[in-house]
Tab-separated table of C-alpha atoms in Angstrom:
chain	number	residue	atom	x	y	z
A	1	UNK	CA	-89.279	-121.033	43.222
A	2	UNK	CA	-88.522	-120.387	46.542
A	3	UNK	CA	-85.065	-119.079	47.276
A	4	UNK	CA	-85.099	-120.042	50.977
A	5	UNK	CA	-86.920	-122.765	52.801
A	6	UNK	CA	-90.795	-121.555	53.955
A	7	UNK	CA	-91.937	-122.885	57.096
A	8	UNK	CA	-95.749	-122.588	58.131
A	9	UNK	CA	-96.925	-119.323	58.780
A	10	UNK	CA	-94.559	-117.432	56.272
A	11	UNK	CA	-95.889	-114.993	54.044
A	12	UNK	CA	-95.053	-115.993	50.129
A	13	UNK	CA	-96.321	-113.011	48.970
A	14	UNK	CA	-96.996	-109.536	49.968
A	15	UNK	CA	-98.135	-107.268	46.924
A	16	UNK	CA	-99.003	-103.752	47.589
A	17	UNK	CA	-102.052	-102.157	46.852
A	18	UNK	CA	-101.324	-99.759	44.202
A	19	UNK	CA	-100.219	-102.913	41.842
A	20	UNK	CA	-103.619	-104.495	42.421
A	21	UNK	CA	-105.983	-103.529	39.655
A	22	UNK	CA	-109.641	-102.894	41.209
A	23	UNK	CA	-112.532	-100.925	39.853
A	24	UNK	CA	-110.842	-97.985	41.391
A	25	UNK	CA	-107.781	-98.298	38.729
A	26	UNK	CA	-110.402	-98.183	36.164
A	27	UNK	CA	-112.219	-95.136	37.587
A	28	UNK	CA	-109.167	-93.371	37.725
A	29	UNK	CA	-108.221	-94.364	34.198
A	30	UNK	CA	-109.648	-92.325	31.206
A	31	UNK	CA	-112.898	-94.647	31.452
A	32	UNK	CA	-113.911	-93.002	34.855
A	33	UNK	CA	-115.566	-90.335	33.588
A	34	UNK	CA	-117.884	-92.094	31.452
A	35	UNK	CA	-118.750	-95.091	33.865
A	36	UNK	CA	-119.998	-92.439	36.322
A	37	UNK	CA	-122.257	-90.418	34.302
A	38	UNK	CA	-123.651	-93.495	32.474
A	39	UNK	CA	-127.153	-94.683	33.309
A	40	UNK	CA	-128.206	-97.606	34.493
A	41	UNK	CA	-124.812	-97.675	36.547
A	42	UNK	CA	-122.540	-101.108	34.925
A	43	UNK	CA	-121.636	-103.422	37.682
A	44	UNK	CA	-117.843	-103.845	38.749
A	45	UNK	CA	-117.452	-107.159	36.932
A	46	UNK	CA	-117.879	-105.210	33.326
A	47	UNK	CA	-116.217	-102.476	34.457
A	48	UNK	CA	-112.874	-104.539	35.035
A	49	UNK	CA	-113.866	-106.027	31.693
A	50	UNK	CA	-113.852	-102.850	29.924
A	51	UNK	CA	-110.669	-101.730	31.538
A	52	UNK	CA	-109.028	-104.834	30.054
A	53	UNK	CA	-110.330	-104.620	26.278
A	54	UNK	CA	-109.083	-100.518	26.417
A	55	UNK	CA	-105.768	-101.263	27.642
A	56	UNK	CA	-105.262	-104.610	25.535
A	57	UNK	CA	-106.301	-102.339	22.248
A	58	UNK	CA	-103.843	-99.618	23.820
A	59	UNK	CA	-100.864	-101.820	23.515
A	60	UNK	CA	-97.252	-100.379	24.098
A	61	UNK	CA	-99.023	-97.044	25.163
A	62	UNK	CA	-100.546	-99.207	28.386
A	63	UNK	CA	-98.815	-98.567	32.199
A	64	UNK	CA	-100.276	-102.052	32.346
A	65	UNK	CA	-98.139	-103.862	29.228
A	66	UNK	CA	-95.932	-105.898	31.106
A	67	UNK	CA	-99.141	-107.653	33.069
A	68	UNK	CA	-101.031	-107.812	29.520
A	69	UNK	CA	-98.436	-109.643	28.161
A	70	UNK	CA	-98.064	-112.550	30.362
A	71	UNK	CA	-101.975	-113.244	30.672
A	72	UNK	CA	-103.125	-115.606	28.640
A	73	UNK	CA	-104.432	-114.867	24.933
A	74	UNK	CA	-106.965	-117.773	24.868
A	75	UNK	CA	-108.528	-119.079	27.887
A	76	UNK	CA	-110.235	-122.937	28.142
A	77	UNK	CA	-113.191	-122.182	30.441
A	78	UNK	CA	-115.925	-123.805	29.465
A	79	UNK	CA	-117.353	-120.847	28.176
A	80	UNK	CA	-114.643	-120.899	25.294
A	81	UNK	CA	-114.572	-124.569	24.788
A	82	UNK	CA	-116.799	-125.432	21.213
A	83	UNK	CA	-119.825	-126.850	20.874
A	84	UNK	CA	-118.215	-130.457	19.933
A	85	UNK	CA	-116.056	-130.276	22.908
A	86	UNK	CA	-118.683	-129.171	25.264
A	87	UNK	CA	-121.096	-132.087	24.613
A	88	UNK	CA	-118.457	-134.226	25.842
A	89	UNK	CA	-118.555	-133.108	29.720
A	90	UNK	CA	-120.228	-134.759	32.033
A	91	UNK	CA	-124.323	-133.466	31.940
A	92	UNK	CA	-123.820	-131.685	35.284
A	93	UNK	CA	-120.987	-129.292	34.232
A	94	UNK	CA	-122.073	-128.971	30.200
A	95	UNK	CA	-125.554	-127.356	32.025
A	96	UNK	CA	-122.883	-124.975	33.482
A	97	UNK	CA	-120.857	-124.478	30.384
A	98	UNK	CA	-123.601	-123.435	28.568
A	99	UNK	CA	-125.147	-121.334	31.186
A	100	UNK	CA	-121.682	-119.740	31.561
A	101	UNK	CA	-121.877	-118.942	27.629
A	102	UNK	CA	-125.081	-117.580	27.664
A	103	UNK	CA	-124.049	-115.227	30.728
A	104	UNK	CA	-121.033	-113.608	28.405
A	105	UNK	CA	-123.350	-113.630	24.950
A	106	UNK	CA	-126.133	-111.485	26.978
A	107	UNK	CA	-123.349	-109.266	28.898
A	108	UNK	CA	-122.603	-108.358	25.670
A	109	UNK	CA	-125.384	-107.550	24.134
A	110	UNK	CA	-126.770	-105.409	26.897
A	111	UNK	CA	-123.325	-103.490	27.391
A	112	UNK	CA	-123.228	-102.698	23.746
A	113	UNK	CA	-124.541	-99.128	24.068
A	114	UNK	CA	-122.475	-98.449	27.556
A	115	UNK	CA	-119.490	-99.377	24.931
A	116	UNK	CA	-120.925	-96.634	22.016
A	117	UNK	CA	-120.540	-94.478	24.422
A	118	UNK	CA	-116.669	-94.654	24.861
A	119	UNK	CA	-116.282	-93.786	21.024
A	120	UNK	CA	-115.015	-90.438	22.399
A	121	UNK	CA	-112.081	-91.648	23.710
A	122	UNK	CA	-110.631	-94.086	20.473
A	123	UNK	CA	-110.009	-93.139	17.224
A	124	UNK	CA	-110.924	-96.400	16.252
A	125	UNK	CA	-114.759	-97.581	16.247
A	126	UNK	CA	-115.870	-98.978	19.531
A	127	UNK	CA	-117.122	-101.654	18.173
A	128	UNK	CA	-114.144	-103.514	16.664
A	129	UNK	CA	-112.517	-102.391	20.378
A	130	UNK	CA	-115.537	-104.078	22.634
A	131	UNK	CA	-116.371	-106.931	20.343
A	132	UNK	CA	-117.450	-110.124	21.370
A	133	UNK	CA	-114.219	-112.317	21.671
A	134	UNK	CA	-112.647	-109.219	23.125
A	135	UNK	CA	-115.348	-109.506	25.867
A	136	UNK	CA	-115.252	-112.954	26.578
A	137	UNK	CA	-111.393	-113.199	26.997
A	138	UNK	CA	-111.774	-110.121	29.378
A	139	UNK	CA	-114.596	-112.208	31.606
A	140	UNK	CA	-112.433	-115.218	31.407
A	141	UNK	CA	-109.235	-113.276	32.731
A	142	UNK	CA	-111.503	-111.698	35.403
A	143	UNK	CA	-112.872	-115.104	36.247
A	144	UNK	CA	-110.225	-117.002	35.882
A	145	UNK	CA	-107.416	-114.565	38.289
A	146	UNK	CA	-108.913	-112.426	40.096
A	147	UNK	CA	-108.171	-112.759	44.058
A	148	UNK	CA	-111.267	-111.841	46.395
A	149	UNK	CA	-111.418	-108.613	47.958
A	150	UNK	CA	-114.070	-106.300	49.066
A	151	UNK	CA	-114.579	-103.126	48.072
A	152	UNK	CA	-116.873	-100.109	49.403
A	153	UNK	CA	-120.005	-99.896	47.283
A	154	UNK	CA	-120.279	-96.443	44.876
A	155	UNK	CA	-123.041	-95.201	43.556
A	156	UNK	CA	-121.710	-95.287	39.812
A	157	UNK	CA	-122.015	-98.981	39.993
A	158	UNK	CA	-124.936	-101.225	40.053
A	159	UNK	CA	-125.942	-103.356	43.154
A	160	UNK	CA	-123.467	-106.498	42.376
A	161	UNK	CA	-120.805	-107.329	45.099
A	162	UNK	CA	-117.771	-105.431	44.598
A	163	UNK	CA	-115.293	-108.120	45.425
A	164	UNK	CA	-112.549	-108.496	42.290
A	165	UNK	CA	-109.065	-107.633	42.394
A	166	UNK	CA	-106.506	-108.716	39.707
A	167	UNK	CA	-103.190	-109.305	41.291
A	168	UNK	CA	-100.024	-109.253	38.967
A	169	UNK	CA	-97.765	-112.092	39.333
A	170	UNK	CA	-99.265	-113.271	42.237
A	171	UNK	CA	-101.695	-115.037	39.898
A	172	UNK	CA	-98.706	-116.836	38.660
A	173	UNK	CA	-98.436	-119.227	41.415
A	174	UNK	CA	-100.147	-122.304	40.417
A	175	UNK	CA	-102.768	-123.997	42.434
A	176	UNK	CA	-102.140	-127.882	43.978
A	177	UNK	CA	-104.842	-129.535	46.193
A	178	UNK	CA	-102.423	-130.610	48.523
A	179	UNK	CA	-101.284	-127.349	50.226
A	180	UNK	CA	-102.625	-124.851	52.758
A	181	UNK	CA	-102.294	-121.358	52.617
A	182	UNK	CA	-103.852	-118.251	53.864
A	183	UNK	CA	-104.597	-115.075	51.921
A	184	UNK	CA	-106.303	-111.551	52.056
A	185	UNK	CA	-105.793	-107.940	51.982
A	186	UNK	CA	-103.792	-107.010	55.199
A	187	UNK	CA	-104.720	-103.592	56.485
A	188	UNK	CA	-101.808	-102.779	58.435
A	189	UNK	CA	-99.668	-103.090	55.502
A	190	UNK	CA	-102.253	-102.104	53.061
A	191	UNK	CA	-101.302	-105.382	50.775
A	192	UNK	CA	-102.393	-108.362	49.616
A	193	UNK	CA	-101.062	-111.180	51.195
A	194	UNK	CA	-100.694	-114.723	51.135
A	195	UNK	CA	-99.179	-117.067	53.929
A	196	UNK	CA	-98.283	-120.450	53.466
A	197	UNK	CA	-99.400	-123.207	56.405
A	198	UNK	CA	-97.421	-125.907	54.543
A	199	UNK	CA	-93.685	-125.806	54.707
A	200	UNK	CA	-91.823	-125.626	51.421
A	201	UNK	CA	-88.279	-126.635	50.409
A	202	UNK	CA	-85.655	-124.399	49.480
A	203	UNK	CA	-85.490	-124.417	45.344
A	204	UNK	CA	-88.914	-126.076	45.271
A	205	UNK	CA	-91.540	-124.207	43.373
A	206	UNK	CA	-94.389	-122.531	45.835
A	207	UNK	CA	-97.536	-123.163	45.479
A	208	UNK	CA	-100.796	-122.477	46.863
A	209	UNK	CA	-104.379	-123.948	46.779
A	210	UNK	CA	-107.667	-121.996	45.233
A	211	UNK	CA	-109.967	-123.382	47.457
A	212	UNK	CA	-110.644	-127.517	48.156
A	213	UNK	CA	-112.331	-127.396	44.896
A	214	UNK	CA	-113.256	-130.858	42.573
A	215	UNK	CA	-111.996	-130.961	39.163
A	216	UNK	CA	-115.800	-129.902	37.379
A	217	UNK	CA	-115.339	-126.787	39.499
A	218	UNK	CA	-111.605	-126.051	38.840
A	219	UNK	CA	-112.414	-126.737	34.775
A	220	UNK	CA	-115.531	-124.066	35.266
A	221	UNK	CA	-114.215	-120.941	37.112
A	222	UNK	CA	-110.044	-121.281	35.995
A	223	UNK	CA	-109.819	-123.539	33.297
A	224	UNK	CA	-107.465	-126.790	34.217
A	225	UNK	CA	-108.580	-129.880	36.247
A	226	UNK	CA	-105.700	-131.326	39.068
A	227	UNK	CA	-104.519	-134.829	38.684
A	228	UNK	CA	-105.289	-137.269	41.489
A	229	UNK	CA	-107.254	-134.322	43.077
A	230	UNK	CA	-108.486	-135.451	46.430
A	231	UNK	CA	-111.491	-133.410	46.086
A	232	UNK	CA	-112.565	-134.685	42.707
A	233	UNK	CA	-116.069	-136.038	42.747
A	234	UNK	CA	-118.608	-137.604	40.125
A	235	UNK	CA	-122.045	-136.011	40.113
A	236	UNK	CA	-124.946	-138.210	39.429
A	237	UNK	CA	-127.909	-136.380	37.792
A	238	UNK	CA	-131.018	-136.788	38.956
A	239	UNK	CA	-132.241	-138.182	35.643
A	240	UNK	CA	-129.812	-141.079	36.097
A	241	UNK	CA	-130.614	-141.607	39.766
A	242	UNK	CA	-134.346	-142.314	39.211
A	243	UNK	CA	-133.464	-144.499	36.039
A	244	UNK	CA	-132.957	-147.290	38.404
A	245	UNK	CA	-136.440	-147.415	40.162
A	246	UNK	CA	-139.311	-148.388	38.628
A	247	UNK	CA	-141.839	-146.028	37.206
A	248	UNK	CA	-144.949	-148.543	38.470
A	249	UNK	CA	-144.010	-147.555	42.210
A	250	UNK	CA	-147.261	-145.871	43.815
A	251	UNK	CA	-145.021	-144.006	46.273
A	252	UNK	CA	-142.722	-142.596	43.580
A	253	UNK	CA	-143.757	-139.580	43.241
A	254	UNK	CA	-144.203	-138.380	46.402
A	255	UNK	CA	-140.127	-140.062	47.494
A	256	UNK	CA	-139.024	-137.840	44.458
A	257	UNK	CA	-140.792	-134.912	45.836
A	258	UNK	CA	-139.128	-135.141	49.422
A	259	UNK	CA	-135.654	-135.667	47.912
A	260	UNK	CA	-136.456	-132.521	46.150
A	261	UNK	CA	-137.476	-130.446	48.929
A	262	UNK	CA	-135.181	-131.094	51.379
A	263	UNK	CA	-132.539	-130.962	48.792
A	264	UNK	CA	-131.752	-134.598	48.094
A	265	UNK	CA	-131.342	-134.399	44.055
A	266	UNK	CA	-128.453	-131.773	44.238
A	267	UNK	CA	-124.735	-132.237	45.038
A	268	UNK	CA	-124.856	-136.658	44.966
A	269	UNK	CA	-121.498	-137.778	44.295
A	270	UNK	CA	-119.317	-140.298	44.167
A	271	UNK	CA	-115.780	-139.827	45.432
A	272	UNK	CA	-112.595	-141.795	46.332
A	273	UNK	CA	-114.051	-143.242	49.083
A	274	UNK	CA	-117.429	-144.519	47.483
A	275	UNK	CA	-120.852	-143.043	47.052
A	276	UNK	CA	-121.586	-140.246	49.217
A	277	UNK	CA	-123.822	-139.807	52.163
A	278	UNK	CA	-126.268	-137.665	50.236
A	279	UNK	CA	-126.109	-139.953	47.422
A	280	UNK	CA	-127.053	-143.172	49.289
A	281	UNK	CA	-129.580	-141.553	51.451
A	282	UNK	CA	-131.533	-140.611	48.305
A	283	UNK	CA	-131.353	-144.138	47.383
A	284	UNK	CA	-132.481	-145.291	50.529
A	285	UNK	CA	-135.318	-143.176	50.803
A	286	UNK	CA	-135.995	-144.345	46.791
A	287	UNK	CA	-135.743	-148.225	47.794
A	288	UNK	CA	-138.165	-147.766	50.716
A	289	UNK	CA	-141.026	-150.956	50.625
A	290	UNK	CA	-144.690	-149.224	51.252
A	291	UNK	CA	-144.712	-150.694	54.791
A	292	UNK	CA	-141.305	-148.389	55.292
A	293	UNK	CA	-142.509	-145.583	53.318
A	294	UNK	CA	-143.524	-143.687	56.621
A	295	UNK	CA	-139.933	-143.512	58.345
A	296	UNK	CA	-138.462	-141.250	55.491
A	297	UNK	CA	-137.856	-138.552	57.714
A	298	UNK	CA	-135.762	-141.205	59.907
A	299	UNK	CA	-133.768	-142.443	56.668
A	300	UNK	CA	-132.975	-138.620	55.892
A	301	UNK	CA	-131.510	-138.066	59.173
A	302	UNK	CA	-129.439	-141.167	58.635
A	303	UNK	CA	-131.314	-143.839	60.672
A	304	UNK	CA	-131.700	-147.388	59.319
A	305	UNK	CA	-135.000	-148.756	58.178
A	306	UNK	CA	-133.953	-152.123	57.675
A	307	UNK	CA	-131.197	-154.099	56.259
A	308	UNK	CA	-132.814	-154.879	53.300
A	309	UNK	CA	-133.122	-151.285	52.553
A	310	UNK	CA	-129.374	-151.217	53.187
A	311	UNK	CA	-128.709	-153.652	50.674
A	312	UNK	CA	-131.179	-152.096	47.971
A	313	UNK	CA	-129.823	-149.083	48.156
A	314	UNK	CA	-126.024	-150.152	47.633
A	315	UNK	CA	-127.092	-152.336	45.014
A	316	UNK	CA	-128.733	-149.219	43.212
A	317	UNK	CA	-125.655	-147.228	43.979
A	318	UNK	CA	-123.164	-150.393	42.050
A	319	UNK	CA	-125.760	-150.134	38.958
A	320	UNK	CA	-125.566	-146.267	38.761
A	321	UNK	CA	-121.846	-147.014	38.844
A	322	UNK	CA	-121.123	-148.880	36.418
A	323	UNK	CA	-123.893	-146.935	34.152
A	324	UNK	CA	-121.313	-144.214	34.763
A	325	UNK	CA	-117.803	-146.727	34.305
A	326	UNK	CA	-119.299	-147.119	30.895
A	327	UNK	CA	-120.527	-143.583	30.180
A	328	UNK	CA	-116.997	-142.614	30.441
A	329	UNK	CA	-115.571	-144.951	28.640
A	330	UNK	CA	-117.287	-144.362	25.920
A	331	UNK	CA	-116.759	-140.752	25.857
A	332	UNK	CA	-112.981	-141.012	26.395
A	333	UNK	CA	-113.055	-143.391	22.849
A	334	UNK	CA	-114.925	-140.318	21.702
A	335	UNK	CA	-112.462	-137.978	22.455
A	336	UNK	CA	-109.413	-139.802	21.323
A	337	UNK	CA	-111.056	-140.204	17.399
A	338	UNK	CA	-111.949	-136.690	17.790
A	339	UNK	CA	-108.406	-135.855	18.279
A	340	UNK	CA	-107.793	-137.350	15.256
A	341	UNK	CA	-109.955	-135.598	13.441
A	342	UNK	CA	-110.021	-131.981	14.584
A	343	UNK	CA	-106.281	-131.051	15.264
A	344	UNK	CA	-107.850	-127.333	15.873
A	345	UNK	CA	-109.779	-128.750	19.256
A	346	UNK	CA	-106.952	-130.966	20.553
A	347	UNK	CA	-105.602	-128.984	23.757
A	348	UNK	CA	-109.498	-128.595	24.427
A	349	UNK	CA	-110.078	-131.914	24.161
A	350	UNK	CA	-106.846	-133.042	26.024
A	351	UNK	CA	-108.442	-130.832	29.170
A	352	UNK	CA	-111.832	-132.633	28.978
A	353	UNK	CA	-109.685	-135.985	28.452
A	354	UNK	CA	-107.737	-135.588	31.668
A	355	UNK	CA	-111.271	-134.562	33.150
A	356	UNK	CA	-112.998	-137.703	32.274
A	357	UNK	CA	-109.964	-140.293	32.876
A	358	UNK	CA	-110.003	-138.714	36.659
A	359	UNK	CA	-113.489	-139.449	36.636
A	360	UNK	CA	-113.193	-142.984	35.350
A	361	UNK	CA	-110.419	-143.460	38.251
A	362	UNK	CA	-113.192	-142.496	40.814
A	363	UNK	CA	-115.807	-143.993	39.557
A	364	UNK	CA	-113.341	-147.152	39.254
A	365	UNK	CA	-112.521	-147.136	42.727
A	366	UNK	CA	-116.039	-146.588	44.152
A	367	UNK	CA	-116.715	-149.389	42.093
A	368	UNK	CA	-114.661	-152.179	44.273
A	369	UNK	CA	-115.940	-150.095	47.450
A	370	UNK	CA	-119.571	-150.897	46.607
A	371	UNK	CA	-118.321	-154.886	45.417
A	372	UNK	CA	-116.663	-154.880	48.628
A	373	UNK	CA	-120.040	-153.596	50.876
A	374	UNK	CA	-121.992	-155.609	48.936
A	375	UNK	CA	-120.557	-158.821	49.698
A	376	UNK	CA	-120.140	-157.895	53.327
A	377	UNK	CA	-123.901	-157.539	53.384
A	378	UNK	CA	-124.890	-160.267	51.287
């Protein structure tokens, strides 16, 4: 909450460099010497995760305890969700969630020798301090709460970009897709600062924007979804796209190859304004009649090949939209049942329910738009 009215251009928060938790913080700690001598070099990400785990273990003795106390005890990133919950995610997000889980598992597997090398620093076994659940918590903390801040490369770290900074207090500011801010490290003041581009009335909650992200990206990167998010989209997988085109089409293979080569099998979406241009373009290419196939390049550039082709693409979009509506409704019924049967999953299920409910609203809006477009071209 702000104690005074804010105007566009005002500084919301200015956090001095010494308050930021970065790899410099890690190297100046008792972990520094061990990190500098370890070969092969650890990544900046692993260094931050290791520091968080060590400081959490230190408890009251940690100078970072006030910050650690306000961090989430558990996370709602897809990597932390149970398989039953992950299976309820939209397919593109489900795949990314599984990849996220595997990434953390691989990081743990490849870091065990490094964790063991830290034993001289601890009375307790490093196996109990740097276990998988501790690393998962630390990884999700870094992934969800760091701000982007470039640091010069140090030889003691791997070549992965060192662009993380945990910013106590600043990361308590909530996200809204409807505000605009500018953020970055101010070299003059040596502080990380956020400026508002949106006015805020006195005593209102000060909100910031993490970026123009759709809800799938917000859930994947931050562990939450935003209702009525203007940036939200429902993604159409290649499998769903191709389901509505005959395998007997002699040019189908060539059409799919063209779409793949030009990046038109990814980021195909329905949004609040209906099917995206990319989705409709992919559908137009797949709908090309044999005698029109030679003009596929013009279609990719946005030209109209024929009125019939336009109608066929809109009709296919309407069918795909209806399929996704029915699929989403079915998943929402499953979630409702699971919330009754599995009390321990209620929080995670509620999150997926919010995502799917928002998807349903988008799809229903798209169906309405497509219906009007189809009537207009009939």
